[in-house]
Short mmCIF file of C-alpha atoms in Angstrom, two decimals:
data_model
loop_
_atom_site.label_atom_id
_atom_site.label_comp_id
_atom_site.label_asym_id
_atom_site.label_seq_id
_atom_site.Cartn_x
_atom_site.Cartn_y
_atom_site.Cartn_z
CA MET A 1342 120.98 144.67 84.38
CA ASP A 1343 116.94 142.95 83.78
CA THR A 1344 114.22 145.36 84.19
CA VAL A 1345 110.97 144.66 86.16
CA ASP A 1346 107.86 146.27 85.62
CA PHE A 1347 106.74 146.70 89.17
CA GLN A 1348 102.56 147.19 87.67
CA LEU A 1349 102.61 150.35 89.95
CA PRO A 1350 99.40 152.21 89.50
CA ALA A 1351 99.50 155.63 87.73
CA GLY A 1352 101.14 158.60 89.45
CA ALA A 1353 102.56 155.82 92.15
CA ARG A 1354 106.35 156.10 93.19
CA ARG A 1355 107.08 153.90 96.34
CA ILE A 1356 108.00 150.59 96.73
CA VAL A 1357 108.53 148.85 100.34
CA VAL A 1358 110.64 145.53 99.82
CA ALA A 1359 110.52 143.17 102.74
CA MET A 1360 114.19 142.12 103.29
CA SER A 1361 115.34 139.08 105.00
CA GLY A 1362 118.98 139.73 104.08
CA GLY A 1363 119.05 136.79 101.75
CA VAL A 1364 120.27 136.93 98.10
CA ASP A 1365 116.44 137.13 96.55
CA SER A 1366 115.25 140.32 98.68
CA SER A 1367 118.12 141.99 97.71
CA VAL A 1368 118.18 141.47 94.47
CA VAL A 1369 114.36 142.75 94.81
CA ALA A 1370 115.74 145.79 96.34
CA ALA A 1371 117.83 146.56 93.74
CA LEU A 1372 115.47 146.00 90.96
CA ALA A 1373 113.09 148.29 92.90
CA GLN A 1374 115.73 151.03 93.10
CA ALA A 1375 116.60 150.30 89.53
CA SER A 1376 113.18 151.27 88.34
CA GLY A 1377 113.32 154.75 89.39
CA ALA A 1378 110.72 154.56 92.33
CA GLU A 1379 111.56 155.49 95.86
CA THR A 1380 112.80 151.90 97.78
CA ILE A 1381 112.59 151.39 101.27
CA GLY A 1382 113.74 148.19 102.85
CA VAL A 1383 111.76 146.68 105.64
CA THR A 1384 112.92 143.83 107.93
CA LEU A 1385 111.17 142.00 110.60
CA GLN A 1386 113.38 140.81 113.58
CA LEU A 1387 111.67 137.61 114.82
CA TYR A 1388 114.28 136.38 116.90
CA ASP A 1389 116.43 137.46 119.91
CA HIS A 1390 119.37 139.23 118.49
CA GLY A 1391 122.01 136.96 120.79
CA GLU A 1392 120.42 133.71 119.88
CA ALA A 1393 119.92 134.41 116.42
CA THR A 1394 123.53 135.26 115.40
CA LYS A 1395 124.57 131.75 116.46
CA ARG A 1396 121.87 130.29 113.95
CA ALA A 1397 123.27 128.95 110.21
CA GLY A 1398 120.54 129.33 107.96
CA ALA A 1399 117.75 131.40 109.80
CA CYS A 1400 116.40 134.30 108.06
CA CYS A 1401 115.31 137.57 109.63
CA ALA A 1402 117.73 137.96 112.76
CA GLY A 1403 120.90 138.76 113.63
CA ARG A 1404 123.51 138.39 110.76
CA ASP A 1405 120.93 138.40 108.08
CA ILE A 1406 119.79 141.93 109.56
CA ARG A 1407 123.04 143.19 109.16
CA ASP A 1408 123.31 142.09 105.60
CA ALA A 1409 120.16 143.46 104.60
CA ARG A 1410 121.14 147.00 106.11
CA ALA A 1411 124.45 146.56 104.05
CA VAL A 1412 122.71 146.06 101.12
CA CYS A 1413 120.46 149.09 101.24
CA ASP A 1414 123.80 151.05 102.36
CA ARG A 1415 125.36 150.35 99.27
CA LEU A 1416 121.74 150.73 96.98
CA GLY A 1417 121.41 154.12 98.86
CA ILE A 1418 117.78 153.66 100.41
CA ALA A 1419 116.17 153.51 103.75
CA HIS A 1420 116.26 150.62 105.29
CA TYR A 1421 114.14 150.19 108.80
CA VAL A 1422 114.21 147.24 111.12
CA PHE A 1423 111.04 146.05 113.38
CA ASP A 1424 110.94 143.98 116.45
CA HIS A 1425 108.16 141.24 115.85
CA GLU A 1426 109.48 138.62 117.81
CA SER A 1427 106.67 138.26 120.17
CA SER A 1428 104.24 138.13 117.58
CA PHE A 1429 106.00 135.54 115.73
CA ARG A 1430 106.33 133.53 118.79
CA THR A 1431 102.55 133.46 119.30
CA GLN A 1432 101.67 132.91 115.52
CA VAL A 1433 104.01 130.70 114.31
CA VAL A 1434 106.26 128.97 116.94
CA ASP A 1435 103.95 128.33 119.51
CA ARG A 1436 101.33 127.05 116.85
CA PHE A 1437 104.05 124.73 115.67
CA ALA A 1438 104.41 123.19 118.70
CA ASP A 1439 100.56 122.76 119.50
CA GLU A 1440 100.01 121.25 116.14
CA TYR A 1441 102.39 118.61 116.77
CA LEU A 1442 101.14 118.28 120.30
CA ALA A 1443 97.63 117.53 118.38
CA GLY A 1444 99.29 114.81 116.29
CA ARG A 1445 98.94 117.14 113.25
CA THR A 1446 102.15 117.76 110.63
CA PRO A 1447 102.18 121.84 110.75
CA ILE A 1448 103.95 123.93 107.69
CA PRO A 1449 105.09 127.00 109.72
CA CYS A 1450 106.04 128.93 106.75
CA VAL A 1451 102.67 129.41 105.45
CA GLN A 1452 101.59 130.55 108.98
CA CYS A 1453 104.60 132.79 108.79
CA ASN A 1454 103.59 134.19 105.42
CA MET A 1455 99.76 134.61 106.64
CA GLY A 1456 101.01 136.29 110.00
CA PRO A 1457 104.28 138.45 110.25
CA LYS A 1458 105.50 138.56 106.87
CA PHE A 1459 102.30 139.77 105.19
CA THR A 1460 99.65 140.93 107.70
CA ASP A 1461 102.44 142.94 109.45
CA LEU A 1462 104.46 144.23 106.81
CA PHE A 1463 101.51 145.18 104.68
CA ALA A 1464 100.52 147.35 107.78
CA LEU A 1465 104.05 148.81 108.01
CA ALA A 1466 104.33 149.33 104.05
CA ARG A 1467 100.88 151.18 104.26
CA ASP A 1468 102.16 153.74 106.94
CA LEU A 1469 105.11 154.01 105.26
CA GLY A 1470 102.97 155.20 102.27
CA ALA A 1471 103.72 152.30 99.73
CA ASP A 1472 102.35 151.89 96.36
CA CYS A 1473 103.26 148.09 96.69
CA LEU A 1474 104.94 145.77 98.71
CA ALA A 1475 107.88 143.55 96.97
CA THR A 1476 108.90 140.15 98.05
CA GLY A 1477 111.89 137.51 97.17
CA HIS A 1478 109.32 134.94 96.68
CA TYR A 1479 109.53 132.96 93.61
CA VAL A 1480 106.09 132.96 92.47
CA ARG A 1481 104.11 135.10 89.62
CA ARG A 1482 101.40 137.73 89.87
CA ILE A 1483 99.47 138.00 86.22
CA VAL A 1484 96.46 140.67 86.05
CA GLY A 1485 93.89 139.24 84.42
CA ASP A 1486 90.64 140.42 83.28
CA ASP A 1487 89.20 141.14 86.67
CA ASP A 1488 91.85 141.03 89.17
CA ALA A 1489 95.76 139.91 89.86
CA GLN A 1490 96.19 136.11 89.75
CA LEU A 1491 98.73 133.93 92.11
CA HIS A 1492 100.58 131.93 89.53
CA ARG A 1493 103.55 129.53 89.92
CA ALA A 1494 107.06 130.45 89.29
CA VAL A 1495 108.67 129.87 85.95
CA ASP A 1496 111.40 128.11 87.81
CA PRO A 1497 109.91 124.88 88.80
CA ALA A 1498 112.88 124.02 91.41
CA ARG A 1499 112.01 127.31 93.06
CA ASP A 1500 108.41 127.81 93.07
CA GLN A 1501 106.80 128.67 96.36
CA SER A 1502 103.61 129.01 95.27
CA TYR A 1503 102.46 125.84 98.14
CA PHE A 1504 103.40 128.35 100.88
CA LEU A 1505 101.47 131.13 99.38
CA PHE A 1506 98.28 129.77 99.05
CA ALA A 1507 96.77 131.72 101.70
CA THR A 1508 97.42 134.63 100.20
CA THR A 1509 94.36 136.82 99.98
CA ARG A 1510 92.93 138.81 96.70
CA ALA A 1511 93.42 142.10 98.94
CA GLN A 1512 97.08 141.21 99.63
CA LEU A 1513 97.24 140.05 96.08
CA ASP A 1514 96.42 143.44 95.12
CA PHE A 1515 99.23 145.31 96.90
CA LEU A 1516 101.77 142.69 96.52
CA ARG A 1517 104.43 142.14 94.04
CA PHE A 1518 106.76 139.18 92.85
CA PRO A 1519 109.37 140.45 90.56
CA LEU A 1520 111.76 137.26 91.00
CA GLY A 1521 108.78 134.82 89.65
CA ALA A 1522 109.68 134.91 86.03
CA LEU A 1523 113.58 134.49 86.82
CA PRO A 1524 115.44 131.19 87.44
CA LYS A 1525 117.90 131.42 90.63
CA ARG A 1526 120.97 131.15 88.53
CA ARG A 1527 119.78 134.50 87.02
CA VAL A 1528 119.18 136.18 90.40
CA ARG A 1529 122.72 135.29 91.69
CA GLU A 1530 124.01 136.63 88.38
CA LEU A 1531 122.16 139.98 89.31
CA ALA A 1532 123.66 140.00 92.87
CA GLY A 1533 126.93 139.55 91.44
CA GLU A 1534 126.56 141.99 88.65
CA MET A 1535 125.11 144.89 90.96
CA GLY A 1536 128.10 144.27 93.80
CA LEU A 1537 125.74 142.85 96.38
CA LEU A 1538 127.81 141.00 99.42
CA VAL A 1539 125.29 138.21 99.29
CA ALA A 1540 125.45 137.28 95.85
CA ASP A 1541 126.88 133.79 97.00
CA LYS A 1542 125.25 133.80 100.40
CA PRO A 1543 123.54 130.42 101.22
CA ASP A 1544 119.60 130.09 101.11
CA SER A 1545 118.05 129.81 104.39
CA GLN A 1546 116.45 126.36 105.77
CA ASP A 1547 112.84 125.64 105.39
CA ILE A 1548 112.27 125.79 109.14
CA CYS A 1549 114.27 128.76 110.16
CA PHE A 1550 113.62 129.12 113.78
CA VAL A 1551 114.23 125.12 114.21
CA PRO A 1552 118.21 124.50 115.10
CA ASP A 1553 119.68 122.08 112.90
CA GLY A 1554 116.38 120.73 111.98
CA ASP A 1555 115.85 119.07 115.40
CA TYR A 1556 111.98 120.15 115.73
CA ALA A 1557 111.52 117.34 118.35
CA THR A 1558 113.79 119.12 121.00
CA LEU A 1559 112.16 122.44 120.19
CA VAL A 1560 108.75 121.02 120.58
CA LYS A 1561 109.48 118.90 124.09
CA LYS A 1562 111.46 122.49 125.38
CA LEU A 1563 108.21 124.37 124.32
CA ARG A 1564 105.41 121.53 125.59
CA PRO A 1565 107.45 119.13 127.78
CA GLU A 1566 104.08 116.99 127.75
CA ALA A 1567 105.10 116.14 123.98
CA ALA A 1568 107.68 113.86 125.79
CA ALA A 1569 104.91 111.33 126.96
CA GLY A 1570 105.08 107.92 125.52
CA GLY A 1571 102.44 105.92 124.66
CA ASP A 1572 101.61 102.60 122.56
CA ILE A 1573 102.40 101.70 119.22
CA VAL A 1574 99.17 99.88 117.75
CA ASP A 1575 98.28 98.21 114.54
CA MET A 1576 94.92 99.04 112.66
CA ALA A 1577 93.25 96.46 114.63
CA GLY A 1578 94.50 98.23 118.09
CA ARG A 1579 96.85 95.40 119.01
CA LYS A 1580 99.82 96.75 120.85
CA LEU A 1581 102.97 96.19 118.74
CA GLY A 1582 105.29 98.48 121.07
CA GLU A 1583 105.89 101.62 122.76
CA HIS A 1584 106.77 105.00 121.45
CA ARG A 1585 108.89 107.86 123.20
CA GLY A 1586 106.43 110.75 122.27
CA LEU A 1587 104.19 111.63 119.21
CA VAL A 1588 106.34 114.75 118.32
CA HIS A 1589 108.77 112.52 116.95
CA TYR A 1590 106.07 110.73 114.25
CA THR A 1591 104.26 111.48 111.38
CA VAL A 1592 101.88 110.13 108.86
CA GLY A 1593 103.68 108.12 106.32
CA GLN A 1594 107.12 107.55 108.55
CA ARG A 1595 108.28 104.49 108.63
CA ARG A 1596 111.67 104.47 110.03
CA GLY A 1597 112.31 104.86 113.65
CA LEU A 1598 109.28 102.60 114.58
CA GLU A 1599 111.69 100.10 116.53
CA ILE A 1600 108.91 97.27 116.02
CA GLY A 1601 109.59 93.89 114.60
CA GLY A 1602 107.63 90.62 113.62
CA SER A 1603 105.48 91.81 110.52
CA PRO A 1604 105.84 89.94 107.33
CA GLU A 1605 105.92 93.64 105.55
CA PRO A 1606 107.03 97.07 106.16
CA LEU A 1607 104.88 99.29 108.41
CA TYR A 1608 104.06 102.76 107.92
CA VAL A 1609 102.53 105.47 110.69
CA VAL A 1610 98.73 105.77 109.20
CA ARG A 1611 97.46 108.15 111.62
CA LEU A 1612 98.33 109.61 115.68
CA GLU A 1613 95.79 109.56 118.25
CA PRO A 1614 96.60 112.41 120.58
CA GLU A 1615 93.95 111.38 122.95
CA GLN A 1616 94.81 107.91 123.72
CA ARG A 1617 98.76 109.13 122.91
CA ARG A 1618 98.74 106.00 120.26
CA VAL A 1619 100.76 105.92 116.89
CA VAL A 1620 98.74 103.47 114.73
CA VAL A 1621 100.88 101.92 112.19
CA GLY A 1622 99.80 99.49 109.04
CA PRO A 1623 101.02 98.25 105.66
CA ARG A 1624 101.51 101.31 102.55
CA ALA A 1625 98.30 100.35 101.29
CA ALA A 1626 96.38 101.54 104.53
CA LEU A 1627 98.15 105.07 103.66
CA ALA A 1628 96.00 105.59 100.56
CA VAL A 1629 93.23 108.31 100.96
CA ALA A 1630 90.29 108.73 98.89
CA ALA A 1631 89.66 112.39 99.93
CA ALA A 1632 90.52 114.85 102.22
CA ARG A 1633 88.25 117.60 103.99
CA LEU A 1634 89.29 121.28 103.84
CA ALA A 1635 89.31 123.95 106.72
CA ASP A 1636 89.63 127.56 106.75
CA MET A 1637 89.69 127.89 102.93
CA ASN A 1638 91.24 130.71 100.61
CA VAL A 1639 89.65 130.79 97.39
CA LEU A 1640 91.65 133.05 94.76
CA GLY A 1641 89.73 131.14 91.52
CA PRO A 1642 86.80 129.12 90.67
CA LEU A 1643 87.04 125.70 92.21
CA GLU A 1644 84.30 123.99 89.75
CA GLY A 1645 85.08 120.89 87.96
CA ALA A 1646 88.61 119.16 87.56
CA LEU A 1647 91.72 120.51 88.98
CA THR A 1648 94.97 119.49 90.38
CA ALA A 1649 96.06 119.25 94.11
CA LYS A 1650 99.44 119.46 95.66
CA VAL A 1651 99.34 118.07 99.37
CA ARG A 1652 102.93 118.49 100.44
CA SER A 1653 105.65 121.18 99.44
CA MET A 1654 107.54 118.61 97.36
CA ALA A 1655 104.92 116.64 95.82
CA LYS A 1656 103.37 117.02 92.08
CA PRO A 1657 99.83 118.29 91.82
CA VAL A 1658 97.25 115.50 91.11
CA PRO A 1659 94.06 115.37 89.44
CA ALA A 1660 91.24 116.00 91.54
CA ARG A 1661 88.14 118.06 92.36
CA MET A 1662 86.43 119.80 94.93
CA ILE A 1663 82.99 118.59 96.43
CA GLY A 1664 81.82 121.13 99.01
CA ASP A 1665 84.68 120.90 101.51
CA ARG A 1666 86.09 117.90 100.34
CA LEU A 1667 88.96 117.34 97.98
CA VAL A 1668 88.00 114.35 96.12
CA PHE A 1669 91.55 112.29 94.38
CA ALA A 1670 91.16 111.18 91.06
CA VAL A 1671 93.52 108.39 92.11
CA PRO A 1672 93.88 107.52 95.65
CA GLU A 1673 96.68 109.65 97.00
CA TYR A 1674 99.59 108.80 99.52
CA GLY A 1675 101.19 111.03 102.39
CA VAL A 1676 98.08 112.66 102.80
CA ALA A 1677 98.35 114.41 106.73
CA PRO A 1678 96.07 116.18 108.98
CA GLY A 1679 97.67 119.69 109.56
CA GLN A 1680 99.41 120.03 106.06
CA ALA A 1681 98.15 122.20 103.20
CA ALA A 1682 96.22 121.23 99.93
CA VAL A 1683 96.86 123.98 97.35
CA LEU A 1684 94.72 123.77 94.16
CA TYR A 1685 95.73 124.68 90.57
CA ASP A 1686 94.42 125.26 87.23
CA GLY A 1687 97.41 124.85 84.97
CA GLU A 1688 100.00 127.05 86.41
CA ARG A 1689 97.30 129.19 88.66
CA VAL A 1690 96.65 128.86 92.16
CA LEU A 1691 93.05 128.67 92.78
CA GLY A 1692 93.59 129.21 96.35
CA GLY A 1693 93.68 125.97 99.22
CA GLY A 1694 92.77 124.92 102.76
CA TRP A 1695 93.91 123.16 105.70
CA ILE A 1696 93.94 119.28 105.95
CA ALA A 1697 91.73 118.65 108.92
CA ALA A 1698 90.81 115.01 107.97
CA THR A 1699 91.22 112.32 105.37
CA GLU A 1700 89.19 109.25 103.90
CA PRO A 1701 90.83 106.44 103.58
CA ALA A 1702 90.80 104.58 100.41
CA LEU A 1703 91.34 101.31 102.18
CA VAL A 1704 88.74 100.54 105.00
CA ALA A 1705 90.32 97.83 107.44
CA ALA A 1706 88.05 95.09 108.28
#
């Protein structure tokens, strides 16, 4: 079996592993136990047990909690479950709904990492006397000359650095990511070699609390006013049609506008929640020259040329920071308020911030 150096301080012997019930965190628990350190598995219950057992692709709930416990039983390590449904609802689910109501495109996975998964788990791990908290995220923690650095995973298809940009320096000192240097294929092989029942378990979906990906229905259930209709207008303010609620639209969207008569394809350029308007325009209107970032988390120097990733599936593009403005070397598309901009120097994560506003490259006459 592969061995992992958990980089424990001298004399340290206790590792707490955040366990979601999936293959990744289960393999981390096995690697921690194989290191010879005392290993404790911890799972946060983030959903109501009855509802959670009905959801396929969720994490930290129902069947997944049972799977985590079964893995710990097989490894002979302790396993604790803590009910954090209330904080998850407040910090992640409610904020998800409020962001859509405000015309922004949220990233609940980042909020979950910033709140229940890291902040709450940190406190629990400290209370349990842990020397580090290990997770199944695909990123690398590399110790530099001065402190620990966050780097992209070796497997680019699994890299999760975009979702972990808000990890603080203090958290990075305590965190360990043993899977960052492994391809997913090898992780599943390890799970099979160790006889873990989750070896072939499917990965969880991106937004684990949204059944079947129907986020609009969830938002309207939590915030009924999100279903209020309004006008679809062009960039000059001329009405082209009507919509059935801002929750159904995101910046860059082309499908589902249900308007005709335009000689060229139209895209959602921006949302105006105060007027309940969807503003559409040609693709050229989506080009963004710069974005203002808020609530920055800095993990490295932001001077000079760097690259920026403005969507989880996007490739990093050349840019530079000027004050709180992220200025792109070439106009970028698909930049939406509410999303995150994550900054890199090669493989190293320099930090990032939330996109608060954008500056168009094309100014309409």
